[in-house]
Coordinates of N, CA and C in Angstrom, one line a residue:
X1 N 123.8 149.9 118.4 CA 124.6 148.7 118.4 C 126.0 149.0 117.9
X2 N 125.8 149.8 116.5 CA 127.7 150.1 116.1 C 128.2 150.6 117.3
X3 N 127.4 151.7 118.0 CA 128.3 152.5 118.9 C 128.9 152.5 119.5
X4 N 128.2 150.6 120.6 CA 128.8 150.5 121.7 C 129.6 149.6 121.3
X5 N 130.0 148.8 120.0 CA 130.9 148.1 119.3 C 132.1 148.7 119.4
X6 N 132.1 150.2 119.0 CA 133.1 150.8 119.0 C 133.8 151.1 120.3
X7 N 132.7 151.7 120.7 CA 133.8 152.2 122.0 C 133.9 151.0 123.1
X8 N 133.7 150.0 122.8 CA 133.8 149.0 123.5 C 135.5 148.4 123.0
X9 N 136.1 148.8 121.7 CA 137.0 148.3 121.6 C 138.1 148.2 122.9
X10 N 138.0 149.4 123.3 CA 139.5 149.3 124.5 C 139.2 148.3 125.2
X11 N 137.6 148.4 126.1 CA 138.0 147.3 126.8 C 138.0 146.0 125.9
X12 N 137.5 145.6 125.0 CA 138.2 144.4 125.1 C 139.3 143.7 124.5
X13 N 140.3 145.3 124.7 CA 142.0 144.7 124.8 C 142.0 144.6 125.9
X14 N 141.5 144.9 127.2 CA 141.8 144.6 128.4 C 141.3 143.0 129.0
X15 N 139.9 142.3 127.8 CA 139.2 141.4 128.7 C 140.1 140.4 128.1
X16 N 141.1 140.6 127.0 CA 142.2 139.8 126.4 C 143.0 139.2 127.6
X17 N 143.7 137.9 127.3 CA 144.7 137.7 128.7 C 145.9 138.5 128.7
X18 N 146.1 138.9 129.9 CA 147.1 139.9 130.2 C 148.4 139.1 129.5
X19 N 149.4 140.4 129.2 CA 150.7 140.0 128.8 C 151.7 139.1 130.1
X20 N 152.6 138.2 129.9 CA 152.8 137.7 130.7 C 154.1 138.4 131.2
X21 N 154.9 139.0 130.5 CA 155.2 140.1 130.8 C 155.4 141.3 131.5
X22 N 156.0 141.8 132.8 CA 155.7 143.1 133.5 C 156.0 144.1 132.3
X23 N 157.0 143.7 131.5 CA 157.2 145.3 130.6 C 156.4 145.4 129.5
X24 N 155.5 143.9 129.1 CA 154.5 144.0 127.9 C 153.7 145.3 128.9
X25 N 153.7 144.7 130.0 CA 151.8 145.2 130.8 C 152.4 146.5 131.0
X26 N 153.7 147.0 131.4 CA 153.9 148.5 131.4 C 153.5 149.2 130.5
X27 N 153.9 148.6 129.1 CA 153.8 149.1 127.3 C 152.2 149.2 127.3
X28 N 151.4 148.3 127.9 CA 150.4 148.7 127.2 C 149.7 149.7 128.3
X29 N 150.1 149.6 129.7 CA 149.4 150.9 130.3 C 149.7 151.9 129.8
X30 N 151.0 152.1 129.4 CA 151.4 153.3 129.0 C 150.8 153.7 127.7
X31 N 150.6 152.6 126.8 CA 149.8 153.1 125.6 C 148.3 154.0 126.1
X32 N 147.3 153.1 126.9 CA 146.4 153.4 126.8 C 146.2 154.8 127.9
X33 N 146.9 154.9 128.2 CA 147.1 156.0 129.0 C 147.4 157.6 128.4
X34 N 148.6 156.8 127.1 CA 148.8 158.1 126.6 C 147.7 158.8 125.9
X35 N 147.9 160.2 125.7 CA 146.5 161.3 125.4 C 146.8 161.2 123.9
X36 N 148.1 160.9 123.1 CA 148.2 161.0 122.4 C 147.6 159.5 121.0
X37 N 147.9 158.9 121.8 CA 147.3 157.1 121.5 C 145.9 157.2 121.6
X38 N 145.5 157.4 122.5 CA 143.8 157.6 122.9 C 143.3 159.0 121.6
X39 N 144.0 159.8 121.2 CA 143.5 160.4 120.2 C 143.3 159.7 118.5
X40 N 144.7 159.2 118.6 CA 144.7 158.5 117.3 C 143.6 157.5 116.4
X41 N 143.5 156.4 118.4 CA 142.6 155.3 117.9 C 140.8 156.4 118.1
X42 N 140.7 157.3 118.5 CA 139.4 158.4 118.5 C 139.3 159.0 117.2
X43 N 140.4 159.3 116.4 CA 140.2 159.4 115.1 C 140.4 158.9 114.0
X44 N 140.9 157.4 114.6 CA 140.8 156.8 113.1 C 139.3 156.2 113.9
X45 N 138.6 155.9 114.3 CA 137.4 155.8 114.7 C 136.1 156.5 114.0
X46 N 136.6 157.5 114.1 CA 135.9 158.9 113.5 C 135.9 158.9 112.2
X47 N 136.9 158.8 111.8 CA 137.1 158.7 110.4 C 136.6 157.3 109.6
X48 N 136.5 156.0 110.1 CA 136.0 155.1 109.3 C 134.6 154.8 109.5
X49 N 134.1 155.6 110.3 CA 132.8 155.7 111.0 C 131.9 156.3 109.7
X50 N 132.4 158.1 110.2 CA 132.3 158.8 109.2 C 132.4 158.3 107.5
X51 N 132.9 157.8 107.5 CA 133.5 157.1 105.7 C 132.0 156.1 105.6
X52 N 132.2 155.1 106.7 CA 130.8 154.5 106.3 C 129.4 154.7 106.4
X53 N 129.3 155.6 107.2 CA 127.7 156.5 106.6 C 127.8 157.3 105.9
X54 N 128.4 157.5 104.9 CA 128.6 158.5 104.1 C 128.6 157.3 102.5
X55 N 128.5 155.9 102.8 CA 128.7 155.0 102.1 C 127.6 154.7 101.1
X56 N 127.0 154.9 100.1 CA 126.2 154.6 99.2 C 125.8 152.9 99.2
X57 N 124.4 152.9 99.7 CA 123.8 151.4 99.7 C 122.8 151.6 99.1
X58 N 122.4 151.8 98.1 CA 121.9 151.9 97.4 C 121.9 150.9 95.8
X59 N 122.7 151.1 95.6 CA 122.9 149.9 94.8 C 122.9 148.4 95.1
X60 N 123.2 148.6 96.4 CA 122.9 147.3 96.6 C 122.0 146.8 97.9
X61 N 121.2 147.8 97.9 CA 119.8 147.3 98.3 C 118.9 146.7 96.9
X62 N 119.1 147.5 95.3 CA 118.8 147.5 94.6 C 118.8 145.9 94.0
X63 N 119.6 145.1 94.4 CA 120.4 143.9 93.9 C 119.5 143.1 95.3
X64 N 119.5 143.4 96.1 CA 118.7 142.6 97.6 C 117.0 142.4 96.6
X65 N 116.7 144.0 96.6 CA 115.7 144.1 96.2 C 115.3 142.7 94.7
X66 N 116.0 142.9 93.9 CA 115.9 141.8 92.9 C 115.8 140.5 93.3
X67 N 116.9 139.8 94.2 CA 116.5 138.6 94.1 C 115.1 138.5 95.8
X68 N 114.9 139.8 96.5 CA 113.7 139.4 97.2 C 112.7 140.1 97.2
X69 N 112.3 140.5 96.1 CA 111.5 141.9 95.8 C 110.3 142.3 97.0
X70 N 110.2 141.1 98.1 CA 109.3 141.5 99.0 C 109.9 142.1 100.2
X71 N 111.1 142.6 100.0 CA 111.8 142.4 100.9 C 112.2 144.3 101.0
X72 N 112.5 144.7 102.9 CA 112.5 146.0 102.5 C 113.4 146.7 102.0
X73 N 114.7 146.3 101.2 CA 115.4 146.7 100.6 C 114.5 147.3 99.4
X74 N 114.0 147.2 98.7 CA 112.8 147.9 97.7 C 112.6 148.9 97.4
X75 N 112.6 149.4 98.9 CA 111.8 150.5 99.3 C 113.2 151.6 99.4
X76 N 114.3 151.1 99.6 CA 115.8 152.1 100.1 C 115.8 153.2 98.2
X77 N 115.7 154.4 98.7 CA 116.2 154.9 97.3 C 117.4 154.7 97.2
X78 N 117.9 155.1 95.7 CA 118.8 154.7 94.9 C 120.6 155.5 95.9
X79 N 119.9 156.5 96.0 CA 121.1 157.4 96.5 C 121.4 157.3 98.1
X80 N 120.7 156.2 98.5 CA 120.8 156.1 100.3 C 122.2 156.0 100.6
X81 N 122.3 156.5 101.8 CA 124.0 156.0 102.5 C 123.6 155.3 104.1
X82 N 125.1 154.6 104.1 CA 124.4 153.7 105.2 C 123.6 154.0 106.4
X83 N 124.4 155.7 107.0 CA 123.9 156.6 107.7 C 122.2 156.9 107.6
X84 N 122.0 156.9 106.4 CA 120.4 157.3 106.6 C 119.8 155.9 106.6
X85 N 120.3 155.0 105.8 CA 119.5 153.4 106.6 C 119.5 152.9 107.7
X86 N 120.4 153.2 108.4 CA 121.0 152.6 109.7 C 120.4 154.0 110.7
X87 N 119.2 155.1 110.4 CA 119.1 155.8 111.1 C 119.8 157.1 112.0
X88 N 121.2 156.8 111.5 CA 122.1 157.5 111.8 C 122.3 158.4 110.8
X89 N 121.8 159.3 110.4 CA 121.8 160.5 110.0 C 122.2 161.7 110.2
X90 N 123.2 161.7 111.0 CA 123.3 162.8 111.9 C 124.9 163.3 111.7
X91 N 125.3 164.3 111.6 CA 126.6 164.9 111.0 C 127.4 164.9 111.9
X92 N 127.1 164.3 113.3 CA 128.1 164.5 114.1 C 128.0 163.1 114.9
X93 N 128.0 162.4 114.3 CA 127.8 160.4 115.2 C 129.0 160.6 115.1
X94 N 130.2 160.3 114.0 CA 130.8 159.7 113.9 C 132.1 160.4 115.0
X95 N 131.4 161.9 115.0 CA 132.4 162.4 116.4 C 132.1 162.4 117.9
X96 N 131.0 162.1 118.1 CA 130.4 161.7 119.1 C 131.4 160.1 119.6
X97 N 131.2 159.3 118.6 CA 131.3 158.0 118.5 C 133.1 158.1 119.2
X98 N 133.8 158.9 118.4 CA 135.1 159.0 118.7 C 135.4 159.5 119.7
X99 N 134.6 160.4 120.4 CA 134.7 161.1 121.5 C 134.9 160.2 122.5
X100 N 133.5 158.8 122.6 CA 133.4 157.8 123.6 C 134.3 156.7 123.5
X101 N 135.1 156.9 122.1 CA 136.4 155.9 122.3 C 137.5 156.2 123.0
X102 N 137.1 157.6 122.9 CA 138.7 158.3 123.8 C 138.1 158.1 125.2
X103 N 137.1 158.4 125.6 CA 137.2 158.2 127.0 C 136.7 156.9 127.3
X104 N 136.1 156.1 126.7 CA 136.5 154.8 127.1 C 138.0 154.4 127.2
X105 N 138.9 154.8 126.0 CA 141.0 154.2 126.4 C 141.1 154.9 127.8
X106 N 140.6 156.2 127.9 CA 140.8 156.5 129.2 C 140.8 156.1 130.2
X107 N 139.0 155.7 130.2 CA 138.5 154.6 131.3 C 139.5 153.5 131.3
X108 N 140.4 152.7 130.1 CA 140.8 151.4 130.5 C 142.0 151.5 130.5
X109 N 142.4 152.7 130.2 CA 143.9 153.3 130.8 C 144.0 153.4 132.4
X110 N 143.0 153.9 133.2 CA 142.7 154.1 134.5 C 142.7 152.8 135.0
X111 N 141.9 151.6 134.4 CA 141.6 150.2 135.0 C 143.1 149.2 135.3
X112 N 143.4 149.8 134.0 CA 144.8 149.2 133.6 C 146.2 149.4 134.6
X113 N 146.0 150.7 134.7 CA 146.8 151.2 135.8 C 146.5 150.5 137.5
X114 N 145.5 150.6 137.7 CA 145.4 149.7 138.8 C 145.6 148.1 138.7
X115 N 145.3 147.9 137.6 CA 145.5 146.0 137.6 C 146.9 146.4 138.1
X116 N 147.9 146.7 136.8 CA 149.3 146.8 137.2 C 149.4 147.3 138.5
X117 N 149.3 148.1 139.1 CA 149.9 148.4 140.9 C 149.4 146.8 141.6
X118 N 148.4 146.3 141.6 CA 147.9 145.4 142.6 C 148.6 144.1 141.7
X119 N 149.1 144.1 140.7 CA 149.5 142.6 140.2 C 150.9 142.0 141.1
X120 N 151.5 142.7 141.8 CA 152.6 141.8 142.9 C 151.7 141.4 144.3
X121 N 151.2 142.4 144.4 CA 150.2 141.9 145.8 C 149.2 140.6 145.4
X122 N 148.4 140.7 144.3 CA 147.7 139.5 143.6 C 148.2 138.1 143.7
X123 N 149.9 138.6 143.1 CA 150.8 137.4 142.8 C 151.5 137.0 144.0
X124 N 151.5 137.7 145.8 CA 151.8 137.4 147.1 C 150.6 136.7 147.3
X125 N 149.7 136.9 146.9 CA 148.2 136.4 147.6 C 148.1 134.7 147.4
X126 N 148.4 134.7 145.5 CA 148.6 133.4 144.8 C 149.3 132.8 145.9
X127 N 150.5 133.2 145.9 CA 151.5 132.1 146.6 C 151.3 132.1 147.8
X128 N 151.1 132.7 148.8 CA 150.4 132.4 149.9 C 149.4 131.5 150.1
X129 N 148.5 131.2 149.0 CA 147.2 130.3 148.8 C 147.5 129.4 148.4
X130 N 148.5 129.2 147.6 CA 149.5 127.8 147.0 C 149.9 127.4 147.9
X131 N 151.0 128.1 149.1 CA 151.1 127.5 150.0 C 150.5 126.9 151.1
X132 N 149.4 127.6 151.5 CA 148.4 127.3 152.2 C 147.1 125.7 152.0
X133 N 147.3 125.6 150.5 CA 146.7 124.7 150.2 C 147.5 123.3 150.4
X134 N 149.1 123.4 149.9 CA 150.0 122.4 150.0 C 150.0 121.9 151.5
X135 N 150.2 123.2 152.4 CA 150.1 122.6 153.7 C 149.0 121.7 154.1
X136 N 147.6 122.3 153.8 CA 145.7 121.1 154.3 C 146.6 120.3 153.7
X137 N 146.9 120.4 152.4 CA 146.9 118.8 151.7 C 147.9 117.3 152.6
X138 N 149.2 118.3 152.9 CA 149.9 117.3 153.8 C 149.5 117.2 155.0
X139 N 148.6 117.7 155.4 CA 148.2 117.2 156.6 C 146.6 116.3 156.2
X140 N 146.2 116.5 155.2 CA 145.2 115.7 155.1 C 145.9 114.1 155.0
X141 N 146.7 114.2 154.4 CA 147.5 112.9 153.7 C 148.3 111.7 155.6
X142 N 148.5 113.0 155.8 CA 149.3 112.4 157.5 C 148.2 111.5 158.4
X143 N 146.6 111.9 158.4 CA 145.9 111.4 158.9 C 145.8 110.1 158.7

């Protein structure tokens, strides 16, 4: 569930409403495009990822445990981190995890770049269909 939270971040700056802007929408293809941007947000990924399975919950399973003693916090020893509660145990999630953020910006660096090329043709289509509709309409009205 974290994982695909994470690398789901890019797209859903893309499922955001576009900038209305042609130079916002340039700025941000260009962001997500760049190798250098797509590394940054891959390791600050990595890194808070990393930080929090490495996070001691233990004490406060210990505190769960008190006020629900039936409960399976109980059972978490004292020195757990979130990594081994969350089954994520593994010394290398949190680069994995970053790995699939970078190629997801990639992936929505690629998407992005095509919205932008087709958004004038999009915006001929609109107005064509704007017009098109204006016309039925006065002719429905003439009848």
């Amino acid at each position: 569930m974290i994982r695909w939270t994470f690398a789901a971040l890019p797209l859903l700056a893309l499922a955001t409403p576009m900038p209305a802007a042609a130079g916002q929408m340039n700025d941000t293809v260009a962001t997500l495009n760049d190798p250098v941007a797509q590394d940054r947000m891959a390791d600050t990924v990595t890194a808070l990822v990393g930080a929090l399975m490495k996070l001691n919950v233990g004490p406060l399973a210990e505190a769960v445990a008190r006020v629900d003693p039936t409960s399976d916090a109980a059972y978490i020893p004292p020195d757990a981190t979130l990594g081994e509660v969350a089954g994520q145990d593994d010394p290398y999630y949190a680069e994995r995890l970053g790995d699939d953020v970078r190629a997801t910006t990639r992936m929505a660096g690629h998407a992005a770049s095509a919205l932008a090329a087709y958004a004038p043709v999009l915006k001929s289509m609109a107005r064509d269909m704007a017009a098109q509709w204006e016309r039925e309409r006065d002719a429905a009205r003439q009848r």
